[in-house]
Each structure stands twice: as structure tokens, then as C-alpha cells.
Amino acid sequence: MVWFHDALSGLGLPAANGWTWTLAIIGLVLVIRAALIPVFLRQVDAQRRMRRLQPDLKKLQDKYKGKTDQLSRQAMAQEQMALYKEHGTNPFFACLPMLIQVPFFLALFQVLSGITSAARQDQGIGAMSHQQVVQFDASSIHGAPLSASVLHQVGGDQAAVTVLTVVMILVMTAAQFLTQRRIMARSLPDESADNPLLRQQRMFLYVLPLIFGVGGILFPIGVLVYWTTTNLWTLAQQFFVK
């Protein structure tokens, strides 16, 4: 992010301008997501394999239908894992790209949450010098400081912070919802209505956007820029890669 900011500043963009820092955050997303393309392709392959194993999985479920004792449940779990191994897939792969991003997301959240405090204490944060911290703290887009959140106002226009937060939450949750529907269409055949995996995917379909929607009011604007951009990238990848 600092490298992109320096490069953009070198091209003539104002160093303390919110759009300069916004483009730097977007650049950070593009680098991370480009590096994750091999993981995404593995995820797509796992979705394809998951779809192919559904008939065998349905037979296994029919075999143990109505058996609720501990021994039967354990045997079914073991045979199910054997099926996953035979087909070379695992439901965990569907979440892998998002899980790998969590450390980057949390690190950015921690950095942006401490911007104002560091600026007041004449400190830098990580690779950001004190001057860059001050520049970021002073930056805003449409009157909304990048380090502000709905519940943590650090100056600027509170209405602008709220409106921008709501708009980005709507965009990122819509992208998350459409992406999850695409994953379900890839992973599960139409006849798998009673499949436990389908019920799990449906839970993700509604729970993940809800989590990000509610959590969005806690995130600084800069973090929302990151997560909105990465969700739009993920949605585009799902439609682009066959």
C-alpha cells in the first residue's frame, strides 16, 4: 500500500488526498488477489469435483438414512471423507481464498484503526512513516475520512461517513451473495435438494453477507474499500473462469 501511494504521489497525485490512498488500497487488493489466482483455480477445480461426487454422496446418505446411533454416524463420516479423498476434493477449499485473506484484512484494520492515535503521538506504523500517517489521517473522500467508521468518528462529515459506509456495505454484501450463489451452482447439481452440503452452502449464502453487513459499521472507510474491492474481484473471477 505504501509503495502504491509513493508511486501515485510520484505521478503527481496529492500525497494527502483521499483518492490517492484509496487507489493505493485498491492496488494492494489487486496484488493480493493476483497472487491468490492459483488458489482460486484450485477452488474452482474443487467445486467441479464436488459436483461430480454428489451421486456417490447421495448413495451414502441413503445408506445411513434413519441411523442416528454414534457408530453409524462415525462410519458415515469416515466413508464421506474417503469419498472426498477419492475425488480429490474437500469442502474446505471453497473457503480457502477468503481465509488466506483474513490476516491481511485484520492487519489493515489494525493499521487504519491506529492512524489517528499514531498521528497525534508523532509515530509511524509499520512501513508507514509518520509523515505518511499524518497524510492518511488527513485524507478523506467525499468528506469521509478513510480512518473513520460509523462508530468511531475522527473528524470530517459524519453524514458522509454513514452514507459512504452504507453504500459500500450494500455493494460488498451484494457481491458476496452473488458469488456464493455462483459457487452453489458450480458445486451442486439441481437434484441435490436434500443434500446436507446444499444446506451448508445456503447457510453461507445468507450468513456471510449478514456478518459483513453488520460488521461493516465497525470497519474504517479504508477497510471497507479493501473488502468491497476484493468482493467485486471475487465475483468477477467466478463469472470469468469457466
PDB file of C-alpha atoms in Angstrom:
ATOM      1  CA  MET A   1       0.000   0.000   0.000  1.00  0.00           C
ATOM      2  CA  VAL A   2       2.839   2.387   0.864  1.00  0.00           C
ATOM      3  CA  TRP A   3       4.619   1.537  -2.388  1.00  0.00           C
ATOM      4  CA  PHE A   4       1.489   2.282  -4.431  1.00  0.00           C
ATOM      5  CA  HIS A   5       0.999   5.545  -2.529  1.00  0.00           C
ATOM      6  CA  ASP A   6       4.586   6.626  -3.228  1.00  0.00           C
ATOM      7  CA  ALA A   7       4.233   5.692  -6.887  1.00  0.00           C
ATOM      8  CA  LEU A   8       0.959   7.605  -7.270  1.00  0.00           C
ATOM      9  CA  SER A   9       2.422  10.603  -5.452  1.00  0.00           C
ATOM     10  CA  GLY A  10       5.395  10.468  -7.805  1.00  0.00           C
ATOM     11  CA  LEU A  11       2.974  10.678 -10.728  1.00  0.00           C
ATOM     12  CA  GLY A  12       1.631  13.953  -9.359  1.00  0.00           C
ATOM     13  CA  LEU A  13      -1.349  12.899  -7.225  1.00  0.00           C
ATOM     14  CA  PRO A  14      -1.605  14.805  -3.898  1.00  0.00           C
ATOM     15  CA  ALA A  15       0.041  12.744  -1.122  1.00  0.00           C
ATOM     16  CA  ALA A  16      -2.633  13.636   1.465  1.00  0.00           C
ATOM     17  CA  ASN A  17      -5.595  13.181  -0.886  1.00  0.00           C
ATOM     18  CA  GLY A  18      -8.128  10.503  -0.002  1.00  0.00           C
ATOM     19  CA  TRP A  19      -8.377   9.244  -3.581  1.00  0.00           C
ATOM     20  CA  THR A  20      -4.609   8.709  -3.699  1.00  0.00           C
ATOM     21  CA  TRP A  21      -4.797   6.489  -0.629  1.00  0.00           C
ATOM     22  CA  THR A  22      -7.952   4.806  -1.944  1.00  0.00           C
ATOM     23  CA  LEU A  23      -6.137   3.880  -5.161  1.00  0.00           C
ATOM     24  CA  ALA A  24      -3.212   2.623  -3.037  1.00  0.00           C
ATOM     25  CA  ILE A  25      -5.588   0.331  -1.101  1.00  0.00           C
ATOM     26  CA  ILE A  26      -7.107  -0.909  -4.366  1.00  0.00           C
ATOM     27  CA  GLY A  27      -3.577  -1.576  -5.639  1.00  0.00           C
ATOM     28  CA  LEU A  28      -2.913  -3.622  -2.506  1.00  0.00           C
ATOM     29  CA  VAL A  29      -6.053  -5.684  -3.211  1.00  0.00           C
ATOM     30  CA  LEU A  30      -5.025  -6.287  -6.821  1.00  0.00           C
ATOM     31  CA  VAL A  31      -1.588  -7.566  -5.780  1.00  0.00           C
ATOM     32  CA  ILE A  32      -3.006  -9.891  -3.109  1.00  0.00           C
ATOM     33  CA  ARG A  33      -5.772 -11.241  -5.330  1.00  0.00           C
ATOM     34  CA  ALA A  34      -3.432 -11.739  -8.291  1.00  0.00           C
ATOM     35  CA  ALA A  35      -1.155 -13.762  -6.004  1.00  0.00           C
ATOM     36  CA  LEU A  36      -4.193 -15.841  -4.960  1.00  0.00           C
ATOM     37  CA  ILE A  37      -5.230 -16.770  -8.517  1.00  0.00           C
ATOM     38  CA  PRO A  38      -3.653 -20.281  -8.236  1.00  0.00           C
ATOM     39  CA  VAL A  39      -5.633 -20.821  -5.007  1.00  0.00           C
ATOM     40  CA  PHE A  40      -8.816 -19.631  -6.723  1.00  0.00           C
ATOM     41  CA  LEU A  41      -8.277 -22.034  -9.629  1.00  0.00           C
ATOM     42  CA  ARG A  42      -7.855 -24.839  -7.117  1.00  0.00           C
ATOM     43  CA  GLN A  43     -11.135 -23.735  -5.530  1.00  0.00           C
ATOM     44  CA  VAL A  44     -12.907 -23.889  -8.909  1.00  0.00           C
ATOM     45  CA  ASP A  45     -11.489 -27.356  -9.530  1.00  0.00           C
ATOM     46  CA  ALA A  46     -12.697 -28.417  -6.068  1.00  0.00           C
ATOM     47  CA  GLN A  47     -16.191 -27.116  -6.903  1.00  0.00           C
ATOM     48  CA  ARG A  48     -16.206 -29.164 -10.108  1.00  0.00           C
ATOM     49  CA  ARG A  49     -15.072 -32.284  -8.285  1.00  0.00           C
ATOM     50  CA  MET A  50     -17.641 -31.670  -5.547  1.00  0.00           C
ATOM     51  CA  ARG A  51     -20.385 -31.633  -8.158  1.00  0.00           C
ATOM     52  CA  ARG A  52     -19.166 -34.930  -9.643  1.00  0.00           C
ATOM     53  CA  LEU A  53     -19.179 -36.758  -6.302  1.00  0.00           C
ATOM     54  CA  GLN A  54     -22.800 -35.812  -5.469  1.00  0.00           C
ATOM     55  CA  PRO A  55     -24.342 -39.083  -6.796  1.00  0.00           C
ATOM     56  CA  ASP A  56     -21.968 -41.139  -4.610  1.00  0.00           C
ATOM     57  CA  LEU A  57     -22.629 -38.842  -1.668  1.00  0.00           C
ATOM     58  CA  LYS A  58     -26.396 -39.288  -2.148  1.00  0.00           C
ATOM     59  CA  LYS A  59     -25.978 -43.092  -2.118  1.00  0.00           C
ATOM     60  CA  LEU A  60     -24.010 -42.819   1.122  1.00  0.00           C
ATOM     61  CA  GLN A  61     -26.726 -40.691   2.715  1.00  0.00           C
ATOM     62  CA  ASP A  62     -29.408 -43.159   1.629  1.00  0.00           C
ATOM     63  CA  LYS A  63     -27.335 -45.994   3.080  1.00  0.00           C
ATOM     64  CA  TYR A  64     -27.298 -44.413   6.538  1.00  0.00           C
ATOM     65  CA  LYS A  65     -30.733 -42.784   6.363  1.00  0.00           C
ATOM     66  CA  GLY A  66     -32.572 -43.119   9.677  1.00  0.00           C
ATOM     67  CA  LYS A  67     -29.483 -44.380  11.539  1.00  0.00           C
ATOM     68  CA  THR A  68     -28.753 -41.981  14.378  1.00  0.00           C
ATOM     69  CA  ASP A  69     -26.543 -44.090  16.636  1.00  0.00           C
ATOM     70  CA  GLN A  70     -22.989 -42.959  17.309  1.00  0.00           C
ATOM     71  CA  LEU A  71     -21.379 -45.890  15.475  1.00  0.00           C
ATOM     72  CA  SER A  72     -23.386 -45.245  12.286  1.00  0.00           C
ATOM     73  CA  ARG A  73     -22.641 -41.521  12.340  1.00  0.00           C
ATOM     74  CA  GLN A  74     -18.933 -42.230  12.773  1.00  0.00           C
ATOM     75  CA  ALA A  75     -18.948 -44.786   9.941  1.00  0.00           C
ATOM     76  CA  MET A  76     -20.779 -42.361   7.644  1.00  0.00           C
ATOM     77  CA  ALA A  77     -18.274 -39.593   8.419  1.00  0.00           C
ATOM     78  CA  GLN A  78     -15.359 -41.907   7.645  1.00  0.00           C
ATOM     79  CA  GLU A  79     -16.891 -43.070   4.359  1.00  0.00           C
ATOM     80  CA  GLN A  80     -17.686 -39.472   3.428  1.00  0.00           C
ATOM     81  CA  MET A  81     -14.072 -38.418   3.991  1.00  0.00           C
ATOM     82  CA  ALA A  82     -12.971 -41.393   1.894  1.00  0.00           C
ATOM     83  CA  LEU A  83     -15.238 -40.136  -0.911  1.00  0.00           C
ATOM     84  CA  TYR A  84     -13.689 -36.685  -0.712  1.00  0.00           C
ATOM     85  CA  LYS A  85     -10.224 -38.242  -0.873  1.00  0.00           C
ATOM     86  CA  GLU A  86     -11.171 -40.447  -3.815  1.00  0.00           C
ATOM     87  CA  HIS A  87     -12.451 -37.458  -5.789  1.00  0.00           C
ATOM     88  CA  GLY A  88      -9.540 -35.274  -4.704  1.00  0.00           C
ATOM     89  CA  THR A  89     -11.632 -32.535  -3.109  1.00  0.00           C
ATOM     90  CA  ASN A  90     -12.677 -31.065   0.220  1.00  0.00           C
ATOM     91  CA  PRO A  91     -15.475 -28.612   1.183  1.00  0.00           C
ATOM     92  CA  PHE A  92     -12.783 -26.556   2.950  1.00  0.00           C
ATOM     93  CA  PHE A  93     -11.374 -25.476  -0.440  1.00  0.00           C
ATOM     94  CA  ALA A  94     -14.472 -23.329  -1.069  1.00  0.00           C
ATOM     95  CA  CYS A  95     -13.475 -21.014   1.804  1.00  0.00           C
ATOM     96  CA  LEU A  96      -9.705 -21.119   1.271  1.00  0.00           C
ATOM     97  CA  PRO A  97      -9.238 -17.843  -0.703  1.00  0.00           C
ATOM     98  CA  MET A  98     -11.241 -15.911   1.893  1.00  0.00           C
ATOM     99  CA  LEU A  99      -9.419 -17.495   4.849  1.00  0.00           C
ATOM    100  CA  ILE A 100      -5.996 -16.702   3.371  1.00  0.00           C
ATOM    101  CA  GLN A 101      -7.011 -13.040   3.137  1.00  0.00           C
ATOM    102  CA  VAL A 102      -8.058 -12.788   6.792  1.00  0.00           C
ATOM    103  CA  PRO A 103      -4.535 -11.923   8.122  1.00  0.00           C
ATOM    104  CA  PHE A 104      -4.189  -9.122   5.521  1.00  0.00           C
ATOM    105  CA  PHE A 105      -7.652  -7.836   6.354  1.00  0.00           C
ATOM    106  CA  LEU A 106      -7.011  -7.857  10.109  1.00  0.00           C
ATOM    107  CA  ALA A 107      -3.609  -6.198   9.645  1.00  0.00           C
ATOM    108  CA  LEU A 108      -5.135  -3.405   7.546  1.00  0.00           C
ATOM    109  CA  PHE A 109      -7.926  -2.995  10.100  1.00  0.00           C
ATOM    110  CA  GLN A 110      -5.366  -2.663  12.918  1.00  0.00           C
ATOM    111  CA  VAL A 111      -3.257  -0.163  10.945  1.00  0.00           C
ATOM    112  CA  LEU A 112      -6.172   2.069   9.954  1.00  0.00           C
ATOM    113  CA  SER A 113      -7.712   1.932  13.412  1.00  0.00           C
ATOM    114  CA  GLY A 114      -4.460   3.273  14.903  1.00  0.00           C
ATOM    115  CA  ILE A 115      -3.814   6.007  12.331  1.00  0.00           C
ATOM    116  CA  THR A 116      -5.238   8.916  14.323  1.00  0.00           C
ATOM    117  CA  SER A 117      -3.505   7.887  17.557  1.00  0.00           C
ATOM    118  CA  ALA A 118      -0.142   7.478  15.780  1.00  0.00           C
ATOM    119  CA  ALA A 119      -0.522  10.846  14.053  1.00  0.00           C
ATOM    120  CA  ARG A 120      -1.046  12.574  17.402  1.00  0.00           C
ATOM    121  CA  GLN A 121       1.899  10.774  19.026  1.00  0.00           C
ATOM    122  CA  ASP A 122       4.411  11.529  16.237  1.00  0.00           C
ATOM    123  CA  GLN A 123       4.710   7.836  15.361  1.00  0.00           C
ATOM    124  CA  GLY A 124       4.751   5.758  12.219  1.00  0.00           C
ATOM    125  CA  ILE A 125       3.006   2.418  11.709  1.00  0.00           C
ATOM    126  CA  GLY A 126       4.931  -0.440  10.142  1.00  0.00           C
ATOM    127  CA  ALA A 127       6.189   0.658   6.721  1.00  0.00           C
ATOM    128  CA  MET A 128       4.279   3.950   7.001  1.00  0.00           C
ATOM    129  CA  SER A 129       6.410   6.890   8.115  1.00  0.00           C
ATOM    130  CA  HIS A 130       4.978   9.476  10.491  1.00  0.00           C
ATOM    131  CA  GLN A 131       4.539  11.837   7.559  1.00  0.00           C
ATOM    132  CA  GLN A 132       2.506   9.231   5.682  1.00  0.00           C
ATOM    133  CA  VAL A 133       0.453   8.528   8.814  1.00  0.00           C
ATOM    134  CA  VAL A 134      -0.371  12.242   9.059  1.00  0.00           C
ATOM    135  CA  GLN A 135      -1.223  12.319   5.346  1.00  0.00           C
ATOM    136  CA  PHE A 136      -3.531   9.328   5.672  1.00  0.00           C
ATOM    137  CA  ASP A 137      -5.162  10.775   8.800  1.00  0.00           C
ATOM    138  CA  ALA A 138      -5.895  13.977   6.871  1.00  0.00           C
ATOM    139  CA  SER A 139      -7.252  12.184   3.794  1.00  0.00           C
ATOM    140  CA  SER A 140     -10.934  11.785   3.005  1.00  0.00           C
ATOM    141  CA  ILE A 141     -13.285  11.001   0.112  1.00  0.00           C
ATOM    142  CA  HIS A 142     -16.485  12.977  -0.257  1.00  0.00           C
ATOM    143  CA  GLY A 143     -15.883  14.401   3.231  1.00  0.00           C
ATOM    144  CA  ALA A 144     -15.480  10.966   4.868  1.00  0.00           C
ATOM    145  CA  PRO A 145     -12.032  10.334   6.463  1.00  0.00           C
ATOM    146  CA  LEU A 146     -10.539   6.980   5.412  1.00  0.00           C
ATOM    147  CA  SER A 147      -9.682   6.203   9.062  1.00  0.00           C
ATOM    148  CA  ALA A 148     -13.239   6.932  10.307  1.00  0.00           C
ATOM    149  CA  SER A 149     -16.064   4.464  10.869  1.00  0.00           C
ATOM    150  CA  VAL A 150     -19.712   4.914  11.805  1.00  0.00           C
ATOM    151  CA  LEU A 151     -18.942   4.095  15.441  1.00  0.00           C
ATOM    152  CA  HIS A 152     -15.556   5.829  15.554  1.00  0.00           C
ATOM    153  CA  GLN A 153     -15.714   9.368  14.257  1.00  0.00           C
ATOM    154  CA  VAL A 154     -12.310  11.075  13.847  1.00  0.00           C
ATOM    155  CA  GLY A 155     -13.456  14.295  12.219  1.00  0.00           C
ATOM    156  CA  GLY A 156     -14.942  15.039   8.843  1.00  0.00           C
ATOM    157  CA  ASP A 157     -18.624  14.833   7.941  1.00  0.00           C
ATOM    158  CA  GLN A 158     -20.459  12.181   9.985  1.00  0.00           C
ATOM    159  CA  ALA A 159     -23.286  12.045   7.439  1.00  0.00           C
ATOM    160  CA  ALA A 160     -20.757  11.431   4.654  1.00  0.00           C
ATOM    161  CA  VAL A 161     -19.149   8.622   6.688  1.00  0.00           C
ATOM    162  CA  THR A 162     -22.548   6.990   7.271  1.00  0.00           C
ATOM    163  CA  VAL A 163     -23.705   7.278   3.657  1.00  0.00           C
ATOM    164  CA  LEU A 164     -20.402   6.006   2.225  1.00  0.00           C
ATOM    165  CA  THR A 165     -20.376   3.134   4.726  1.00  0.00           C
ATOM    166  CA  VAL A 166     -23.931   2.086   3.821  1.00  0.00           C
ATOM    167  CA  VAL A 167     -23.217   2.256   0.074  1.00  0.00           C
ATOM    168  CA  MET A 168     -20.063   0.118   0.337  1.00  0.00           C
ATOM    169  CA  ILE A 169     -21.753  -2.368   2.692  1.00  0.00           C
ATOM    170  CA  LEU A 170     -24.582  -2.803   0.164  1.00  0.00           C
ATOM    171  CA  VAL A 171     -22.120  -3.291  -2.704  1.00  0.00           C
ATOM    172  CA  MET A 172     -19.860  -5.747  -0.877  1.00  0.00           C
ATOM    173  CA  THR A 173     -22.746  -7.815   0.571  1.00  0.00           C
ATOM    174  CA  ALA A 174     -24.458  -7.972  -2.844  1.00  0.00           C
ATOM    175  CA  ALA A 175     -21.185  -9.144  -4.411  1.00  0.00           C
ATOM    176  CA  GLN A 176     -20.760 -11.727  -1.623  1.00  0.00           C
ATOM    177  CA  PHE A 177     -24.324 -13.003  -2.127  1.00  0.00           C
ATOM    178  CA  LEU A 178     -23.979 -13.331  -5.912  1.00  0.00           C
ATOM    179  CA  THR A 179     -20.586 -15.026  -5.532  1.00  0.00           C
ATOM    180  CA  GLN A 180     -21.978 -17.602  -3.109  1.00  0.00           C
ATOM    181  CA  ARG A 181     -24.875 -18.348  -5.461  1.00  0.00           C
ATOM    182  CA  ARG A 182     -22.359 -18.893  -8.242  1.00  0.00           C
ATOM    183  CA  ILE A 183     -20.376 -21.279  -6.022  1.00  0.00           C
ATOM    184  CA  MET A 184     -23.565 -23.226  -5.233  1.00  0.00           C
ATOM    185  CA  ALA A 185     -24.423 -23.511  -8.927  1.00  0.00           C
ATOM    186  CA  ARG A 186     -20.918 -24.822  -9.634  1.00  0.00           C
ATOM    187  CA  SER A 187     -20.693 -27.202  -6.699  1.00  0.00           C
ATOM    188  CA  LEU A 188     -24.134 -28.810  -6.518  1.00  0.00           C
ATOM    189  CA  PRO A 189     -26.382 -30.477  -9.102  1.00  0.00           C
ATOM    190  CA  ASP A 190     -30.017 -29.410  -9.389  1.00  0.00           C
ATOM    191  CA  GLU A 191     -31.323 -32.680  -7.917  1.00  0.00           C
ATOM    192  CA  SER A 192     -29.435 -32.305  -4.603  1.00  0.00           C
ATOM    193  CA  ALA A 193     -32.251 -30.514  -2.715  1.00  0.00           C
ATOM    194  CA  ASP A 194     -31.875 -32.696   0.399  1.00  0.00           C
ATOM    195  CA  ASN A 195     -28.081 -32.639   0.385  1.00  0.00           C
ATOM    196  CA  PRO A 196     -26.505 -31.519   3.700  1.00  0.00           C
ATOM    197  CA  LEU A 197     -23.794 -29.749   1.692  1.00  0.00           C
ATOM    198  CA  LEU A 198     -26.504 -27.715  -0.062  1.00  0.00           C
ATOM    199  CA  ARG A 199     -27.958 -26.730   3.300  1.00  0.00           C
ATOM    200  CA  GLN A 200     -24.468 -25.651   4.413  1.00  0.00           C
ATOM    201  CA  GLN A 201     -23.964 -23.619   1.235  1.00  0.00           C
ATOM    202  CA  ARG A 202     -27.368 -21.979   1.700  1.00  0.00           C
ATOM    203  CA  MET A 203     -26.343 -21.005   5.204  1.00  0.00           C
ATOM    204  CA  PHE A 204     -23.199 -19.348   3.802  1.00  0.00           C
ATOM    205  CA  LEU A 205     -25.364 -17.676   1.150  1.00  0.00           C
ATOM    206  CA  TYR A 206     -27.257 -15.674   3.763  1.00  0.00           C
ATOM    207  CA  VAL A 207     -24.986 -15.694   6.832  1.00  0.00           C
ATOM    208  CA  LEU A 208     -21.781 -14.335   5.247  1.00  0.00           C
ATOM    209  CA  PRO A 209     -23.402 -11.202   3.751  1.00  0.00           C
ATOM    210  CA  LEU A 210     -25.171 -10.658   7.092  1.00  0.00           C
ATOM    211  CA  ILE A 211     -21.885 -10.908   9.021  1.00  0.00           C
ATOM    212  CA  PHE A 212     -20.118  -8.449   6.716  1.00  0.00           C
ATOM    213  CA  GLY A 213     -23.159  -6.179   6.645  1.00  0.00           C
ATOM    214  CA  VAL A 214     -23.391  -5.916  10.426  1.00  0.00           C
ATOM    215  CA  GLY A 215     -19.599  -5.833  10.892  1.00  0.00           C
ATOM    216  CA  GLY A 216     -19.270  -3.093   8.278  1.00  0.00           C
ATOM    217  CA  ILE A 217     -20.307  -0.399  10.742  1.00  0.00           C
ATOM    218  CA  LEU A 218     -17.189  -1.244  12.774  1.00  0.00           C
ATOM    219  CA  PHE A 219     -14.782  -1.016   9.830  1.00  0.00           C
ATOM    220  CA  PRO A 220     -12.933   2.193   8.889  1.00  0.00           C
ATOM    221  CA  ILE A 221     -13.746   3.508   5.415  1.00  0.00           C
ATOM    222  CA  GLY A 222     -10.316   2.355   4.192  1.00  0.00           C
ATOM    223  CA  VAL A 223     -11.041  -1.227   5.265  1.00  0.00           C
ATOM    224  CA  LEU A 224     -14.436  -1.098   3.543  1.00  0.00           C
ATOM    225  CA  VAL A 225     -12.647  -0.002   0.357  1.00  0.00           C
ATOM    226  CA  TYR A 226     -10.413  -3.075   0.678  1.00  0.00           C
ATOM    227  CA  TRP A 227     -13.243  -5.548   1.306  1.00  0.00           C
ATOM    228  CA  THR A 228     -15.586  -4.081  -1.316  1.00  0.00           C
ATOM    229  CA  THR A 229     -12.839  -4.265  -3.945  1.00  0.00           C
ATOM    230  CA  THR A 230     -11.899  -7.836  -3.065  1.00  0.00           C
ATOM    231  CA  ASN A 231     -15.564  -8.961  -3.153  1.00  0.00           C
ATOM    232  CA  LEU A 232     -16.016  -7.396  -6.596  1.00  0.00           C
ATOM    233  CA  TRP A 233     -12.806  -9.136  -7.764  1.00  0.00           C
ATOM    234  CA  THR A 234     -14.118 -12.475  -6.454  1.00  0.00           C
ATOM    235  CA  LEU A 235     -17.460 -12.016  -8.200  1.00  0.00           C
ATOM    236  CA  ALA A 236     -15.743 -11.163 -11.491  1.00  0.00           C
ATOM    237  CA  GLN A 237     -13.494 -14.217 -11.181  1.00  0.00           C
ATOM    238  CA  GLN A 238     -16.464 -16.527 -10.635  1.00  0.00           C
ATOM    239  CA  PHE A 239     -18.054 -15.357 -13.906  1.00  0.00           C
ATOM    240  CA  PHE A 240     -14.824 -15.153 -15.902  1.00  0.00           C
ATOM    241  CA  VAL A 241     -13.263 -18.543 -15.097  1.00  0.00           C
ATOM    242  CA  LYS A 242     -15.080 -21.493 -16.627  1.00  0.00           C
TER     243      LYS A 242
END
